[in-house]
Tab-separated table of C-alpha atoms in Angstrom:
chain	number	residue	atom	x	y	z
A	196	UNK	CA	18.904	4.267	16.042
A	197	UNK	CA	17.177	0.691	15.111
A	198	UNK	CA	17.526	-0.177	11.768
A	199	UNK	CA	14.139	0.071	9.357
A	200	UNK	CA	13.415	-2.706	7.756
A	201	UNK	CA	10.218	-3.027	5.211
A	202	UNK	CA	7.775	-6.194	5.379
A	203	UNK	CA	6.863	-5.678	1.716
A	204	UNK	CA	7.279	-6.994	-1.895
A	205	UNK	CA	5.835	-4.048	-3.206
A	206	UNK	CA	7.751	-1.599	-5.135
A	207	UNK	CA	5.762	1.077	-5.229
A	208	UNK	CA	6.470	1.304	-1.371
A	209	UNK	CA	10.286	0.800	-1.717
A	210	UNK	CA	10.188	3.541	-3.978
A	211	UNK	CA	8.315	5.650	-1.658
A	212	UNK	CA	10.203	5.464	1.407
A	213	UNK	CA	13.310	6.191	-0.745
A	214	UNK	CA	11.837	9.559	-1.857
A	215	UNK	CA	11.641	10.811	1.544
A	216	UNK	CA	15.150	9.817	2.324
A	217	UNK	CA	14.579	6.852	4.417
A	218	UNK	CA	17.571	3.928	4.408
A	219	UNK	CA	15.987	0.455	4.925
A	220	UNK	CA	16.315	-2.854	4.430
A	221	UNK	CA	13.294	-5.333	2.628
A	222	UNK	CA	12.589	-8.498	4.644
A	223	UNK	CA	9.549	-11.015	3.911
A	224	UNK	CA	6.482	-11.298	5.876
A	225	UNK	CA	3.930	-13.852	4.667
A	226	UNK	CA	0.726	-13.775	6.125
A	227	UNK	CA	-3.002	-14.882	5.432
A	228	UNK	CA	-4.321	-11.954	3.219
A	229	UNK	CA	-8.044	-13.426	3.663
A	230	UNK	CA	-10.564	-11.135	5.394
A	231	UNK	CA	-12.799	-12.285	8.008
A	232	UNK	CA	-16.541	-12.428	8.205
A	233	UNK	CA	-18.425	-9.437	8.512
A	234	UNK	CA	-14.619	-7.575	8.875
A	235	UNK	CA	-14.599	-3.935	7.916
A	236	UNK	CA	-12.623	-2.758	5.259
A	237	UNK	CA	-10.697	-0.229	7.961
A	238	UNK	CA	-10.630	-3.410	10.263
A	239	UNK	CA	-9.116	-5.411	7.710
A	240	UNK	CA	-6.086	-3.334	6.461
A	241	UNK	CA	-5.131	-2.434	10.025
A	242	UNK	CA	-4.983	-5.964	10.709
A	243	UNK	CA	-3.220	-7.096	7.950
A	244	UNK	CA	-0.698	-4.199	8.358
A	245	UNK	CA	-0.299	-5.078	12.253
A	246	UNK	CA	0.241	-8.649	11.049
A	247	UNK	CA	3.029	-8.214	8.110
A	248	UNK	CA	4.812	-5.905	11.067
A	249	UNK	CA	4.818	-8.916	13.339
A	250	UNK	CA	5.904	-11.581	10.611
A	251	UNK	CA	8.779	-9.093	9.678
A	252	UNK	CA	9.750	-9.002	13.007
A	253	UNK	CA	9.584	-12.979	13.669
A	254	UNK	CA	11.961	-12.808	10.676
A	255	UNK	CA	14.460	-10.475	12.560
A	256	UNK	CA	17.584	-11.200	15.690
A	257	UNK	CA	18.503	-8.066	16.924
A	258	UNK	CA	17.317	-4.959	17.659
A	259	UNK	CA	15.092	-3.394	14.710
A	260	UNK	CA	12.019	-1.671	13.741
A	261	UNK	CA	9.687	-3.171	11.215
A	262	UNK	CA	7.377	-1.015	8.703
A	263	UNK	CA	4.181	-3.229	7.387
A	264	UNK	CA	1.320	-1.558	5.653
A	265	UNK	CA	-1.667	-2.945	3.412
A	266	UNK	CA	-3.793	-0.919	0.778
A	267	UNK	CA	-7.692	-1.654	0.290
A	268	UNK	CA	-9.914	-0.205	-3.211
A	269	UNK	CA	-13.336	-0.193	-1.532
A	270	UNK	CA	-16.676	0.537	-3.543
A	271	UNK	CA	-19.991	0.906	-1.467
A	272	UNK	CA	-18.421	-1.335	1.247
A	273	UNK	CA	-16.931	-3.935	-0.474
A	274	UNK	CA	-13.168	-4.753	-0.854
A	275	UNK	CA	-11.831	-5.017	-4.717
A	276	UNK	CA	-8.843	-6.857	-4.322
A	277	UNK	CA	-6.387	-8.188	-6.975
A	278	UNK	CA	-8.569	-9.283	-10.347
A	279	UNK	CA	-8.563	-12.563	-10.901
A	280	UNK	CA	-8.538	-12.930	-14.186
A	281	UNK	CA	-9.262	-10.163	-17.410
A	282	UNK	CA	-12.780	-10.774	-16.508
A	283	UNK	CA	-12.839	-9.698	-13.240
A	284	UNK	CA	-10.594	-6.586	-13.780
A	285	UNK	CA	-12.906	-5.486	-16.867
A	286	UNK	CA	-15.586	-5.692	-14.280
A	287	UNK	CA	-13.664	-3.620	-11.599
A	288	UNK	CA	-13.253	-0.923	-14.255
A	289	UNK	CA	-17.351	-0.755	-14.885
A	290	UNK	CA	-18.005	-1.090	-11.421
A	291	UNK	CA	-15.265	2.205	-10.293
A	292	UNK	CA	-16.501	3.965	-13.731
A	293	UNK	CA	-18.101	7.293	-13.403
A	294	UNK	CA	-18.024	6.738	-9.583
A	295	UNK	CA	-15.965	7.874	-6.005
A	296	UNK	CA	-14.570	5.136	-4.285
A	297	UNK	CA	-12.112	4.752	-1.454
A	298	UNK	CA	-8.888	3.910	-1.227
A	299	UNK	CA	-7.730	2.684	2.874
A	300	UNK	CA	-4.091	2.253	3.300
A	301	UNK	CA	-2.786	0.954	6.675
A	302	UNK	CA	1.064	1.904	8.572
A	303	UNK	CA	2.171	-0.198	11.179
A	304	UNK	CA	5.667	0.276	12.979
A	305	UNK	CA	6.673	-2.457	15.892
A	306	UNK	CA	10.309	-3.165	17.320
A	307	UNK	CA	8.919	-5.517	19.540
A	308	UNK	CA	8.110	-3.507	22.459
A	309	UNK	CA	6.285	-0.378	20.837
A	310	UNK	CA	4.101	-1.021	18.259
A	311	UNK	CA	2.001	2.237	16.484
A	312	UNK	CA	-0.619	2.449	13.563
A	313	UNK	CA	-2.099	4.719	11.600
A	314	UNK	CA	-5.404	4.222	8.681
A	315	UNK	CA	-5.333	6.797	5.978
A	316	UNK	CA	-8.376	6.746	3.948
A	317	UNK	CA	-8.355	8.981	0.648
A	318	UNK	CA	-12.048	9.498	-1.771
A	319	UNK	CA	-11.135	8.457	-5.872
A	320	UNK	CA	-13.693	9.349	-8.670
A	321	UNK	CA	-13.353	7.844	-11.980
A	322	UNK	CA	-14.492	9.403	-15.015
A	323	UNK	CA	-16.476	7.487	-17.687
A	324	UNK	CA	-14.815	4.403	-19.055
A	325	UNK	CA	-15.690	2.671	-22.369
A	326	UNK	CA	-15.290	-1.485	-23.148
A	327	UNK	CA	-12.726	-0.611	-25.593
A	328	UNK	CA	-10.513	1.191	-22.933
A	329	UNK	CA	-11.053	-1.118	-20.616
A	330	UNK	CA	-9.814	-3.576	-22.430
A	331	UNK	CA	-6.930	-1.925	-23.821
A	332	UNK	CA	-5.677	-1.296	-20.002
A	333	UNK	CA	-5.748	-4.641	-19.627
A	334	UNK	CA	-3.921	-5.871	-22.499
A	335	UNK	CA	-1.065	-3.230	-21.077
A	336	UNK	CA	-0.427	-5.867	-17.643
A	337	UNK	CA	-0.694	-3.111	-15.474
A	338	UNK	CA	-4.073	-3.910	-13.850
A	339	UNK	CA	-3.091	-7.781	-13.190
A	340	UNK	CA	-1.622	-7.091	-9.678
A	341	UNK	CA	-2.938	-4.116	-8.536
A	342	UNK	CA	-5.802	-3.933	-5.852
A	343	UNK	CA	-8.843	-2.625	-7.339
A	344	UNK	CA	-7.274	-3.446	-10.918
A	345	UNK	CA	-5.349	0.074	-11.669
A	346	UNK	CA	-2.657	2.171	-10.544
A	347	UNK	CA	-3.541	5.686	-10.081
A	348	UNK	CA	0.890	6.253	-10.311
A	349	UNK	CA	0.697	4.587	-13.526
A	350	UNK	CA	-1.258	3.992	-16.657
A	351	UNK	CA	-4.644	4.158	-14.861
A	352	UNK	CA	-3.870	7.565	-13.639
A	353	UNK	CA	-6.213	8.476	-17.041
A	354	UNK	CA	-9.196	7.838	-15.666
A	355	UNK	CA	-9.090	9.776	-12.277
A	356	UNK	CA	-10.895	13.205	-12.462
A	357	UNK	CA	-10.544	13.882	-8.922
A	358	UNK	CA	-8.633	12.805	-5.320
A	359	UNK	CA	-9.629	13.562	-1.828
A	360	UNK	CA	-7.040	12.620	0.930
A	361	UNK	CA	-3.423	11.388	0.456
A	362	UNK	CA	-2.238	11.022	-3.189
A	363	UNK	CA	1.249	8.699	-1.877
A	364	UNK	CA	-1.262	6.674	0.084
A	365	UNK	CA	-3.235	5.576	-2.609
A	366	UNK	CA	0.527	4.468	-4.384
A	367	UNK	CA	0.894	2.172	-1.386
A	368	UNK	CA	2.316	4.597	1.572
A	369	UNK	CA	1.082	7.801	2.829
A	370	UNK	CA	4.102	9.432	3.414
A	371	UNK	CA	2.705	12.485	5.841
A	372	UNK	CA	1.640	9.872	8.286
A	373	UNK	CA	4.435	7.071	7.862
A	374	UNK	CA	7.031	10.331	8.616
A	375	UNK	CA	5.483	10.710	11.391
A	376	UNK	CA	5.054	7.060	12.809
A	377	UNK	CA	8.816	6.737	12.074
A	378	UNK	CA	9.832	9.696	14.045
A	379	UNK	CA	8.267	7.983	17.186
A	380	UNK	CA	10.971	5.167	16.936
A	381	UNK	CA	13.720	7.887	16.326
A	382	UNK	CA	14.106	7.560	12.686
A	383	UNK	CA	14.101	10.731	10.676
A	384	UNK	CA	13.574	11.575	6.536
A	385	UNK	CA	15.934	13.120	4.497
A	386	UNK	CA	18.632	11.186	5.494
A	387	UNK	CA	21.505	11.682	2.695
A	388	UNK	CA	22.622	8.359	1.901
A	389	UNK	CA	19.037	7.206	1.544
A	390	UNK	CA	18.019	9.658	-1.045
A	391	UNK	CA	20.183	7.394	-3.565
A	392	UNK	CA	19.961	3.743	-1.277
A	393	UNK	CA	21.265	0.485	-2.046
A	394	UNK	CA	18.691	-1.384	-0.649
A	395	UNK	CA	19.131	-4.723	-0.009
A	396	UNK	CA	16.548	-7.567	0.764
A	397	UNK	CA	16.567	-9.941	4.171
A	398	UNK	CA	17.426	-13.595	3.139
């Protein structure tokens, strides 16, 4: 069996491949997060997914299997990425308030020779939110890196009165899926050592 290695900083998807007893190893895979013209938001994960795969890979001697994935917050079309600045999260919040929006996340496996994808998209509503809460999440740092300027796994997890689709996908990973993708290169869950890993990161 190739070993798994993750093209991702993020923990939220460390954490998540852990829970389904998955051993890996973390390796870097910078890429060009900027969407094309007139790209689609479905268009655009898949692509960056596809891409962190490859970079992983470039990264790599030896035989392996590289796991990339990318997460979109979309609202009538348009991709909310990362805020900016407590500005432009404050206006994420009153934008996503009292609405359904989607949240796309992107799988894509490659060892070089095989490479397989997958596009999960899951429907978030909001509830009402006022300036004063709003501001409060803020202050709390959570928003600051987080697409769409919350974390449904975290504090933000208040303001969502409803979820269509994949709950772990709109954490960073849909696990149903990625299980599935993985078993195609011969790499199974539940593996015992991984359910308490030492994970280690590629220099």
């Amino acid at each position: 069996m190739k070993p798994l290695y993750l093209a991702s900083g993020s923990p939220r998807r460390r954490e998540l491949l852990t829970q389904i007893g998955v051993p890996f190893t973390v390796t870097s895979a910078p890429i060009d997060e900027t969407p094309l013209p007139a790209e689609s938001a479905v268009a655009y994960v898949e692509r960056l997914a596809k891409a962190k795969a490859e970079a992983g890979l470039a990264q790599l001697d030896g035989p392996a299997v590289v796991l990339g994935a990318d997460t979109a917050v979309v609202l009538d079309g348009r991709i909310l990425g990362k805020p900016e600045n407590r500005e432009d999260a404050l206006a994420m919040l009153a934008d996503l308030a009292n609405r359904e929006h989607q949240v796309l996340t992107a799988v894509a496996l490659s060892d070089g020779q095989c490479s397989l994808s997958v596009c999960v998209t899951s429907n978030v509503r909001f509830r009402a939110i006022t300036a004063e809460e709003a501001t409060r999440y803020w202050a709390s740092g959570e928003p600051a890196d987080k697409a769409g300027g919350y974390a449904i796994q975290g504090l933000g997890a208040v303001f969502v009165t409803g979820l269509q689709g994949s709950y772990s996908a709109v954490v960073g990973l849909p696990l149903s899926e990625t299980a599935e993708l993985l078993a195609q290169f011969g790499i199974a869950c539940w593996q015992v050592p991984a359910l308490s890993p030492e994970v280690t990161k590629q220099q």
